[in-house]
Amino acid sequence: MIEPKKDVIRQTDAEAIRLAKTLIRAARFGALAVVEPGTGAPLASRVGVATDIDGAPLILISMLSAHTGALVADPRCSLLLGEPGKGDPLAHPRISLACRAVLLERGSADQVRAERRYLNRNPKAKLYAGLGDFSFFRLEPGRASLNGGFGKAYLLDRDDFVTGRALVEELAGSEQAALDHMNADHRDAIALYARHFGGAAGDGWIVTGFDADGMDLAALDATCRIFFPQPLQAARELRSVLVEMAKAGRAAEQER
């Protein structure tokens, strides 16, 4: 008797979605796979990565590179994210996104926002972001394959990890002012967020991005993803949420 094939894909749950969002938001680089023009062969390259407010990946690449030419010819691509740690690299979480690349028109609202968020995340890219042959692409995810470690495989739909566009436009208008204010006047609170909510040690943390689900922190090459207790329903809620999180963090530390 032949036993039925075991389904190795787990049911997508809140924990898997949170892990997927963390891997995407925390990434500063990834492996981009494209279809080589002419041959149809797969071609992979390492690229710098940031995210748009809704969670879609953003990349900045030279129009002279082979993978950029491939994307222009065929926008289908895959982006692998997730850094290996100590020990077996296959034991660490990673996510592969099936995407279509969209070239952002220079000077458009989407391109200006993408450039701002990308450079907040990857400030060293300012050295070449303004060069004429470099362009920003937004990778529109269709689905994702999440591997949380051995025996933890999930298939995710776009809606599992990409936030609705309505709040994106609202946050886009106020995000940079909020970032500048927090990084200039509330570095102690940011360090508290990193310690208490992110379990991250060390100093020098700054906020590099806000979105409906949370915020991204960075300290030199280290990154930290912090989720809000509840997703924002409106951009105006951001300040009160940050204040309450700071209060909760300080209270918890005082009790220790």
Tab-separated table of N, CA, C and O in Angstrom, residues 107-228:
chain	number	residue	atom	x	y	z
A	107	GLY	N	11.734	61.390	-10.575
A	107	GLY	CA	10.980	62.590	-10.250
A	107	GLY	C	9.527	62.349	-9.910
A	107	GLY	O	8.843	63.265	-9.439
A	108	SER	N	9.025	61.139	-10.136
A	108	SER	CA	7.638	60.826	-9.784
A	108	SER	C	7.503	60.712	-8.269
A	108	SER	O	8.491	60.537	-7.546
A	109	ALA	N	6.272	60.801	-7.771
A	109	ALA	CA	6.041	60.705	-6.331
A	109	ALA	C	6.527	59.365	-5.783
A	109	ALA	O	7.125	59.302	-4.698
A	110	ASP	N	6.280	58.292	-6.528
A	110	ASP	CA	6.720	56.971	-6.074
A	110	ASP	C	8.240	56.880	-6.025
A	110	ASP	O	8.812	56.285	-5.107
A	111	GLN	N	8.906	57.476	-7.028
A	111	GLN	CA	10.372	57.422	-7.061
A	111	GLN	C	10.979	58.268	-5.953
A	111	GLN	O	11.948	57.850	-5.306
A	112	VAL	N	10.417	59.431	-5.704
A	112	VAL	CA	10.928	60.306	-4.642
A	112	VAL	C	10.783	59.626	-3.283
A	112	VAL	O	11.700	59.655	-2.453
A	113	ARG	N	9.634	59.002	-3.050
A	113	ARG	CA	9.434	58.291	-1.783
A	113	ARG	C	10.378	57.099	-1.674
A	113	ARG	O	10.968	56.842	-0.622
A	114	ALA	N	10.537	56.364	-2.770
A	114	ALA	CA	11.432	55.205	-2.762
A	114	ALA	C	12.867	55.628	-2.471
A	114	ALA	O	13.568	54.983	-1.677
A	115	GLU	N	13.312	56.711	-3.092
A	115	GLU	CA	14.677	57.187	-2.863
A	115	GLU	C	14.870	57.602	-1.409
A	115	GLU	O	15.887	57.266	-0.787
A	116	ARG	N	13.899	58.314	-0.862
A	116	ARG	CA	14.001	58.762	0.525
A	116	ARG	C	14.089	57.574	1.475
A	116	ARG	O	14.964	57.518	2.349
A	117	ARG	N	13.213	56.606	1.302
A	117	ARG	CA	13.204	55.454	2.206
A	117	ARG	C	14.442	54.579	2.006
A	117	ARG	O	15.001	54.051	2.974
A	118	TYR	N	14.867	54.426	0.763
A	118	TYR	CA	16.039	53.595	0.495
A	118	TYR	C	17.288	54.206	1.130
A	118	TYR	O	18.093	53.498	1.749
A	119	LEU	N	17.459	55.513	0.994
A	119	LEU	CA	18.653	56.162	1.538
A	119	LEU	C	18.595	56.282	3.056
A	119	LEU	O	19.638	56.284	3.714
A	120	ASN	N	17.404	56.372	3.625
A	120	ASN	CA	17.298	56.300	5.084
A	120	ASN	C	17.795	54.948	5.577
A	120	ASN	O	18.431	54.841	6.629
A	121	ARG	N	17.496	53.930	4.814
A	121	ARG	CA	17.867	52.562	5.185
A	121	ARG	C	19.324	52.257	4.841
A	121	ARG	O	20.014	51.550	5.578
A	122	ASN	N	19.780	52.772	3.704
A	122	ASN	CA	21.128	52.489	3.205
A	122	ASN	C	21.844	53.804	2.896
A	122	ASN	O	22.015	54.163	1.723
A	123	PRO	N	22.257	54.549	3.919
A	123	PRO	CA	22.817	55.891	3.691
A	123	PRO	C	24.079	55.909	2.832
A	123	PRO	O	24.344	56.904	2.153
A	124	LYS	N	24.841	54.825	2.817
A	124	LYS	CA	26.054	54.800	2.002
A	124	LYS	C	25.735	54.839	0.507
A	124	LYS	O	26.597	55.185	-0.306
A	125	ALA	N	24.506	54.496	0.150
A	125	ALA	CA	24.115	54.506	-1.258
A	125	ALA	C	23.999	55.925	-1.814
A	125	ALA	O	23.857	56.100	-3.028
A	126	LYS	N	24.070	56.937	-0.947
A	126	LYS	CA	24.044	58.322	-1.424
A	126	LYS	C	25.224	58.602	-2.357
A	126	LYS	O	25.164	59.522	-3.177
A	127	LEU	N	26.284	57.808	-2.240
A	127	LEU	CA	27.468	58.002	-3.074
A	127	LEU	C	27.169	57.791	-4.555
A	127	LEU	O	27.821	58.377	-5.415
A	128	TYR	N	26.179	56.943	-4.864
A	128	TYR	CA	25.911	56.644	-6.273
A	128	TYR	C	24.437	56.775	-6.660
A	128	TYR	O	24.100	56.632	-7.835
A	129	ALA	N	23.557	57.067	-5.701
A	129	ALA	CA	22.125	57.139	-6.013
A	129	ALA	C	21.810	58.215	-7.048
A	129	ALA	O	20.868	58.075	-7.832
A	130	GLY	N	22.604	59.285	-7.061
A	130	GLY	CA	22.333	60.377	-7.984
A	130	GLY	C	22.958	60.220	-9.353
A	130	GLY	O	22.737	61.065	-10.240
A	131	LEU	N	23.732	59.168	-9.549
A	131	LEU	CA	24.359	58.959	-10.853
A	131	LEU	C	23.299	58.618	-11.901
A	131	LEU	O	22.322	57.922	-11.621
A	132	GLY	N	23.519	59.080	-13.103
A	132	GLY	CA	22.510	58.958	-14.149
A	132	GLY	C	22.142	57.547	-14.535
A	132	GLY	O	21.029	57.301	-15.016
A	133	ASP	N	23.062	56.594	-14.353
A	133	ASP	CA	22.764	55.230	-14.791
A	133	ASP	C	22.116	54.386	-13.698
A	133	ASP	O	21.812	53.214	-13.928
A	134	PHE	N	21.880	54.963	-12.504
A	134	PHE	CA	21.235	54.211	-11.427
A	134	PHE	C	19.753	54.561	-11.360
A	134	PHE	O	19.370	55.731	-11.472
A	135	SER	N	18.936	53.548	-11.169
A	135	SER	CA	17.489	53.742	-11.108
A	135	SER	C	16.888	52.901	-9.992
A	135	SER	O	17.431	51.856	-9.608
A	136	PHE	N	15.748	53.373	-9.500
A	136	PHE	CA	15.019	52.643	-8.464
A	136	PHE	C	13.942	51.774	-9.105
A	136	PHE	O	13.224	52.211	-10.011
A	137	PHE	N	13.858	50.561	-8.609
A	137	PHE	CA	12.800	49.641	-9.002
A	137	PHE	C	12.008	49.263	-7.755
A	137	PHE	O	12.580	49.072	-6.677
A	138	ARG	N	10.718	49.160	-7.928
A	138	ARG	CA	9.854	48.605	-6.887
A	138	ARG	C	9.503	47.184	-7.310
A	138	ARG	O	9.090	46.955	-8.456
A	139	LEU	N	9.707	46.236	-6.421
A	139	LEU	CA	9.406	44.839	-6.718
A	139	LEU	C	8.019	44.516	-6.175
A	139	LEU	O	7.819	44.459	-4.961
A	140	GLU	N	7.072	44.333	-7.083
A	140	GLU	CA	5.687	44.053	-6.695
A	140	GLU	C	5.533	42.563	-6.398
A	140	GLU	O	5.550	41.739	-7.310
A	141	PRO	N	5.374	42.205	-5.121
A	141	PRO	CA	5.278	40.783	-4.786
A	141	PRO	C	3.924	40.204	-5.184
A	141	PRO	O	2.889	40.862	-5.074
A	142	GLY	N	3.960	38.962	-5.635
A	142	GLY	CA	2.725	38.242	-5.915
A	142	GLY	C	2.448	37.188	-4.862
A	142	GLY	O	1.324	37.006	-4.411
A	143	ARG	N	3.510	36.515	-4.444
A	143	ARG	CA	3.403	35.473	-3.424
A	143	ARG	C	4.785	35.284	-2.810
A	143	ARG	O	5.767	35.873	-3.271
A	144	ALA	N	4.860	34.458	-1.783
A	144	ALA	CA	6.142	34.240	-1.125
A	144	ALA	C	6.225	32.826	-0.576
A	144	ALA	O	5.213	32.223	-0.198
A	145	SER	N	7.445	32.319	-0.536
A	145	SER	CA	7.737	31.036	0.090
A	145	SER	C	8.600	31.314	1.316
A	145	SER	O	9.705	31.844	1.193
A	146	LEU	N	8.084	30.982	2.471
A	146	LEU	CA	8.774	31.235	3.736
A	146	LEU	C	9.283	29.932	4.316
A	146	LEU	O	8.535	28.962	4.444
A	147	ASN	N	10.562	29.914	4.659
A	147	ASN	CA	11.150	28.778	5.356
A	147	ASN	C	11.649	29.289	6.696
A	147	ASN	O	12.625	30.033	6.767
A	148	GLY	N	10.963	28.899	7.753
A	148	GLY	CA	11.327	29.354	9.084
A	148	GLY	C	12.365	28.487	9.759
A	148	GLY	O	12.660	28.675	10.937
A	149	GLY	N	12.957	27.561	9.028
A	149	GLY	CA	13.887	26.586	9.587
A	149	GLY	C	13.400	25.198	9.211
A	149	GLY	O	12.378	25.042	8.538
A	150	PHE	N	14.111	24.176	9.620
A	150	PHE	CA	13.749	22.816	9.240
A	150	PHE	C	12.310	22.488	9.661
A	150	PHE	O	11.926	22.675	10.810
A	151	GLY	N	11.517	22.020	8.688
A	151	GLY	CA	10.147	21.614	8.975
A	151	GLY	C	9.169	22.755	9.147
A	151	GLY	O	8.051	22.544	9.616
A	152	LYS	N	9.553	23.967	8.746
A	152	LYS	CA	8.684	25.131	8.922
A	152	LYS	C	8.538	25.869	7.592
A	152	LYS	O	9.085	26.954	7.403
A	153	ALA	N	7.806	25.265	6.667
A	153	ALA	CA	7.615	25.842	5.339
A	153	ALA	C	6.197	26.380	5.196
A	153	ALA	O	5.226	25.738	5.619
A	154	TYR	N	6.091	27.568	4.595
A	154	TYR	CA	4.793	28.218	4.415
A	154	TYR	C	4.728	28.843	3.021
A	154	TYR	O	5.744	29.272	2.478
A	155	LEU	N	3.517	28.919	2.476
A	155	LEU	CA	3.256	29.668	1.260
A	155	LEU	C	2.367	30.845	1.624
A	155	LEU	O	1.293	30.660	2.205
A	156	LEU	N	2.802	32.054	1.286
A	156	LEU	CA	2.081	33.258	1.667
A	156	LEU	C	1.565	33.994	0.436
A	156	LEU	O	2.228	34.020	-0.607
A	157	ASP	N	0.397	34.586	0.580
A	157	ASP	CA	-0.147	35.459	-0.448
A	157	ASP	C	0.341	36.884	-0.213
A	157	ASP	O	0.761	37.244	0.896
A	158	ARG	N	0.247	37.711	-1.236
A	158	ARG	CA	0.677	39.103	-1.144
A	158	ARG	C	0.042	39.823	0.046
A	158	ARG	O	0.712	40.549	0.781
A	159	ASP	N	-1.255	39.603	0.255
A	159	ASP	CA	-1.958	40.318	1.314
A	159	ASP	C	-1.484	39.932	2.708
A	159	ASP	O	-1.796	40.625	3.680
A	160	ASP	N	-0.738	38.840	2.817
A	160	ASP	CA	-0.215	38.436	4.120
A	160	ASP	C	0.896	39.366	4.605
A	160	ASP	O	1.115	39.490	5.815
A	161	PHE	N	1.605	40.003	3.671
A	161	PHE	CA	2.774	40.781	4.095
A	161	PHE	C	2.888	42.157	3.445
A	161	PHE	O	3.842	42.887	3.716
A	162	VAL	N	1.929	42.535	2.607
A	162	VAL	CA	1.914	43.873	2.014
A	162	VAL	C	0.706	44.631	2.544
A	162	VAL	O	-0.417	44.138	2.483
A	163	THR	N	0.951	45.836	3.088
A	163	THR	CA	-0.096	46.653	3.687
A	163	THR	C	-0.908	47.361	2.613
A	163	THR	O	-0.375	47.716	1.563
A	164	GLY	N	-2.189	47.587	2.880
A	164	GLY	CA	-3.054	48.289	1.938
A	164	GLY	C	-2.533	49.675	1.605
A	164	GLY	O	-1.901	50.340	2.427
A	165	ARG	N	-2.815	50.136	0.391
A	165	ARG	CA	-2.251	51.391	-0.106
A	165	ARG	C	-2.841	52.631	0.556
A	165	ARG	O	-2.223	53.689	0.546
A	166	ALA	N	-4.045	52.553	1.128
A	166	ALA	CA	-4.702	53.755	1.650
A	166	ALA	C	-3.843	54.461	2.691
A	166	ALA	O	-3.629	55.676	2.625
A	167	LEU	N	-3.329	53.722	3.661
A	167	LEU	CA	-2.534	54.328	4.719
A	167	LEU	C	-1.136	54.699	4.235
A	167	LEU	O	-0.479	55.563	4.825
A	168	VAL	N	-0.681	54.071	3.159
A	168	VAL	CA	0.643	54.374	2.617
A	168	VAL	C	0.740	55.846	2.240
A	168	VAL	O	1.687	56.546	2.607
A	169	GLU	N	-0.233	56.332	1.505
A	169	GLU	CA	-0.200	57.724	1.064
A	169	GLU	C	-0.276	58.677	2.245
A	169	GLU	O	0.376	59.724	2.266
A	170	GLU	N	-1.059	58.312	3.250
A	170	GLU	CA	-1.206	59.164	4.430
A	170	GLU	C	0.097	59.231	5.218
A	170	GLU	O	0.530	60.306	5.641
A	171	LEU	N	0.736	58.073	5.410
A	171	LEU	CA	2.001	58.044	6.143
A	171	LEU	C	3.127	58.725	5.375
A	171	LEU	O	4.021	59.327	5.975
A	172	ALA	N	3.084	58.623	4.055
A	172	ALA	CA	4.162	59.179	3.240
A	172	ALA	C	4.327	60.676	3.467
A	172	ALA	O	5.443	61.202	3.419
A	173	GLY	N	3.228	61.364	3.737
A	173	GLY	CA	3.299	62.809	3.907
A	173	GLY	C	3.895	63.260	5.221
A	173	GLY	O	4.364	64.401	5.332
A	174	SER	N	3.887	62.387	6.223
A	174	SER	CA	4.354	62.791	7.556
A	174	SER	C	5.539	61.980	8.066
A	174	SER	O	6.119	62.312	9.102
A	175	GLU	N	5.911	60.932	7.353
A	175	GLU	CA	6.932	60.014	7.871
A	175	GLU	C	8.271	60.690	8.114
A	175	GLU	O	8.876	60.532	9.181
A	176	GLN	N	8.785	61.448	7.148
A	176	GLN	CA	10.130	61.998	7.293
A	176	GLN	C	10.219	62.983	8.447
A	176	GLN	O	11.213	62.994	9.184
A	177	ALA	N	9.186	63.793	8.639
A	177	ALA	CA	9.186	64.729	9.765
A	177	ALA	C	9.217	63.967	11.088
A	177	ALA	O	9.919	64.363	12.033
A	178	ALA	N	8.474	62.864	11.159
A	178	ALA	CA	8.474	62.048	12.376
A	178	ALA	C	9.838	61.408	12.603
A	178	ALA	O	10.338	61.356	13.740
A	179	LEU	N	10.470	60.931	11.542
A	179	LEU	CA	11.805	60.342	11.661
A	179	LEU	C	12.814	61.376	12.154
A	179	LEU	O	13.604	61.109	13.074
A	180	ASP	N	12.796	62.544	11.537
A	180	ASP	CA	13.746	63.594	11.914
A	180	ASP	C	13.561	63.994	13.374
A	180	ASP	O	14.542	64.200	14.105
A	181	HIS	N	12.315	64.107	13.799
A	181	HIS	CA	12.026	64.493	15.186
A	181	HIS	C	12.513	63.429	16.162
A	181	HIS	O	13.184	63.746	17.160
A	182	MET	N	12.190	62.178	15.897
A	182	MET	CA	12.597	61.107	16.805
A	182	MET	C	14.114	60.987	16.876
A	182	MET	O	14.688	60.859	17.968
A	183	ASN	N	14.777	61.044	15.741
A	183	ASN	CA	16.228	60.853	15.719
A	183	ASN	C	16.984	62.042	16.295
A	183	ASN	O	18.113	61.887	16.785
A	184	ALA	N	16.377	63.219	16.272
A	184	ALA	CA	17.036	64.402	16.818
A	184	ALA	C	16.772	64.575	18.313
A	184	ALA	O	17.671	64.986	19.062
A	185	ASP	N	15.556	64.239	18.757
A	185	ASP	CA	15.154	64.591	20.121
A	185	ASP	C	14.843	63.422	21.038
A	185	ASP	O	14.678	63.625	22.248
A	186	HIS	N	14.737	62.213	20.517
A	186	HIS	CA	14.284	61.096	21.356
A	186	HIS	C	15.128	59.840	21.162
A	186	HIS	O	14.601	58.729	21.077
A	187	ARG	N	16.436	60.020	21.142
A	187	ARG	CA	17.311	58.856	20.969
A	187	ARG	C	17.222	57.905	22.161
A	187	ARG	O	17.419	56.697	22.018
A	188	ASP	N	16.923	58.446	23.348
A	188	ASP	CA	16.773	57.587	24.526
A	188	ASP	C	15.569	56.664	24.370
A	188	ASP	O	15.620	55.478	24.731
A	189	ALA	N	14.484	57.192	23.817
A	189	ALA	CA	13.295	56.369	23.596
A	189	ALA	C	13.559	55.309	22.528
A	189	ALA	O	13.112	54.162	22.651
A	190	ILE	N	14.298	55.674	21.493
A	190	ILE	CA	14.614	54.710	20.434
A	190	ILE	C	15.450	53.560	21.000
A	190	ILE	O	15.210	52.388	20.691
A	191	ALA	N	16.435	53.898	21.839
A	191	ALA	CA	17.245	52.851	22.473
A	191	ALA	C	16.376	51.947	23.341
A	191	ALA	O	16.586	50.731	23.408
A	192	LEU	N	15.381	52.548	23.994
A	192	LEU	CA	14.451	51.776	24.817
A	192	LEU	C	13.620	50.831	23.957
A	192	LEU	O	13.429	49.659	24.310
A	193	TYR	N	13.125	51.318	22.824
A	193	TYR	CA	12.377	50.449	21.910
A	193	TYR	C	13.241	49.256	21.486
A	193	TYR	O	12.772	48.112	21.449
A	194	ALA	N	14.501	49.547	21.149
A	194	ALA	CA	15.396	48.483	20.691
A	194	ALA	C	15.612	47.438	21.783
A	194	ALA	O	15.557	46.231	21.520
A	195	ARG	N	15.841	47.903	23.019
A	195	ARG	CA	16.100	46.975	24.125
A	195	ARG	C	14.864	46.174	24.501
A	195	ARG	O	14.887	44.945	24.568
A	196	HIS	N	13.788	46.903	24.780
A	196	HIS	CA	12.619	46.253	25.379
A	196	HIS	C	11.779	45.489	24.361
A	196	HIS	O	11.341	44.369	24.627
A	197	PHE	N	11.545	46.088	23.208
A	197	PHE	CA	10.656	45.462	22.230
A	197	PHE	C	11.406	44.634	21.184
A	197	PHE	O	10.818	43.737	20.580
A	198	GLY	N	12.690	44.956	20.975
A	198	GLY	CA	13.442	44.237	19.957
A	198	GLY	C	14.520	43.323	20.490
A	198	GLY	O	15.129	42.574	19.724
A	199	GLY	N	14.775	43.387	21.804
A	199	GLY	CA	15.819	42.550	22.385
A	199	GLY	C	17.194	42.840	21.824
A	199	GLY	O	18.060	41.967	21.779
A	200	ALA	N	17.415	44.096	21.395
A	200	ALA	CA	18.675	44.478	20.759
A	200	ALA	C	19.535	45.274	21.733
A	200	ALA	O	19.062	46.234	22.351
A	201	ALA	N	20.777	44.889	21.857
A	201	ALA	CA	21.702	45.568	22.760
A	201	ALA	C	22.455	46.665	22.018
A	201	ALA	O	22.359	46.800	20.795
A	202	GLY	N	23.208	47.448	22.774
A	202	GLY	CA	24.060	48.459	22.166
A	202	GLY	C	23.394	49.812	22.056
A	202	GLY	O	22.206	49.984	22.343
A	203	ASP	N	24.191	50.791	21.635
A	203	ASP	CA	23.725	52.165	21.500
A	203	ASP	C	23.745	52.584	20.028
A	203	ASP	O	24.119	51.814	19.151
A	204	GLY	N	23.356	53.822	19.797
A	204	GLY	CA	23.431	54.385	18.457
A	204	GLY	C	22.260	54.063	17.560
A	204	GLY	O	22.321	54.282	16.347
A	205	TRP	N	21.165	53.581	18.117
A	205	TRP	CA	20.009	53.221	17.297
A	205	TRP	C	19.284	54.464	16.794
A	205	TRP	O	19.101	55.433	17.524
A	206	ILE	N	18.869	54.422	15.543
A	206	ILE	CA	18.018	55.449	14.955
A	206	ILE	C	16.844	54.762	14.266
A	206	ILE	O	16.900	53.565	13.969
A	207	VAL	N	15.785	55.527	14.023
A	207	VAL	CA	14.642	54.997	13.278
A	207	VAL	C	14.864	55.301	11.802
A	207	VAL	O	15.152	56.441	11.430
A	208	THR	N	14.730	54.288	10.964
A	208	THR	CA	14.920	54.491	9.524
A	208	THR	C	13.615	54.457	8.745
A	208	THR	O	13.594	54.821	7.568
A	209	GLY	N	12.526	54.019	9.383
A	209	GLY	CA	11.260	53.983	8.668
A	209	GLY	C	10.094	53.650	9.575
A	209	GLY	O	10.242	52.895	10.542
A	210	PHE	N	8.949	54.249	9.259
A	210	PHE	CA	7.687	53.926	9.924
A	210	PHE	C	6.728	53.339	8.899
A	210	PHE	O	6.752	53.714	7.722
A	211	ASP	N	5.870	52.437	9.350
A	211	ASP	CA	4.802	51.913	8.506
A	211	ASP	C	3.636	51.552	9.401
A	211	ASP	O	3.698	51.746	10.622
A	212	ALA	N	2.575	51.037	8.829
A	212	ALA	CA	1.376	50.760	9.611
A	212	ALA	C	1.611	49.711	10.692
A	212	ALA	O	0.991	49.760	11.758
A	213	ASP	N	2.514	48.772	10.448
A	213	ASP	CA	2.747	47.677	11.390
A	213	ASP	C	3.785	47.986	12.459
A	213	ASP	O	3.780	47.365	13.521
A	214	GLY	N	4.714	48.901	12.175
A	214	GLY	CA	5.780	49.126	13.136
A	214	GLY	C	6.839	50.070	12.615
A	214	GLY	O	6.570	50.945	11.787
A	215	MET	N	8.068	49.871	13.101
A	215	MET	CA	9.173	50.743	12.711
A	215	MET	C	10.446	49.930	12.547
A	215	MET	O	10.608	48.854	13.131
A	216	ASP	N	11.344	50.471	11.737
A	216	ASP	CA	12.637	49.847	11.483
A	216	ASP	C	13.724	50.686	12.133
A	216	ASP	O	13.763	51.912	11.960
A	217	LEU	N	14.614	50.025	12.867
A	217	LEU	CA	15.726	50.690	13.529
A	217	LEU	C	17.041	50.208	12.927
A	217	LEU	O	17.130	49.105	12.390
A	218	ALA	N	18.062	51.047	13.053
A	218	ALA	CA	19.395	50.673	12.588
A	218	ALA	C	20.436	51.299	13.497
A	218	ALA	O	20.241	52.393	14.035
A	219	ALA	N	21.540	50.591	13.673
A	219	ALA	CA	22.711	51.092	14.392
A	219	ALA	C	23.923	50.576	13.633
A	219	ALA	O	24.256	49.394	13.729
A	220	LEU	N	24.538	51.462	12.850
A	220	LEU	CA	25.601	51.059	11.933
A	220	LEU	C	25.067	49.952	11.019
A	220	LEU	O	24.102	50.172	10.305
A	221	ASP	N	25.653	48.753	11.048
A	221	ASP	CA	25.212	47.689	10.145
A	221	ASP	C	24.117	46.809	10.741
A	221	ASP	O	23.581	45.933	10.052
A	222	ALA	N	23.778	47.028	12.003
A	222	ALA	CA	22.743	46.218	12.654
A	222	ALA	C	21.360	46.788	12.363
A	222	ALA	O	21.189	47.998	12.212
A	223	THR	N	20.368	45.917	12.280
A	223	THR	CA	18.989	46.344	12.081
A	223	THR	C	18.100	45.683	13.120
A	223	THR	O	18.446	44.649	13.699
A	224	CYS	N	16.949	46.288	13.348
A	224	CYS	CA	16.008	45.762	14.334
A	224	CYS	C	14.599	46.132	13.896
A	224	CYS	O	14.327	47.302	13.592
A	225	ARG	N	13.728	45.159	13.854
A	225	ARG	CA	12.331	45.394	13.491
A	225	ARG	C	11.482	45.422	14.756
A	225	ARG	O	11.535	44.493	15.569
A	226	ILE	N	10.698	46.487	14.925
A	226	ILE	CA	9.818	46.644	16.073
A	226	ILE	C	8.378	46.725	15.573
A	226	ILE	O	8.065	47.546	14.705
A	227	PHE	N	7.505	45.890	16.122
A	227	PHE	CA	6.090	45.929	15.757
A	227	PHE	C	5.306	46.726	16.789
A	227	PHE	O	5.578	46.652	17.990
A	228	PHE	N	4.334	47.485	16.316
A	228	PHE	CA	3.427	48.182	17.215
A	228	PHE	C	2.505	47.159	17.883
A	228	PHE	O	2.253	46.082	17.318
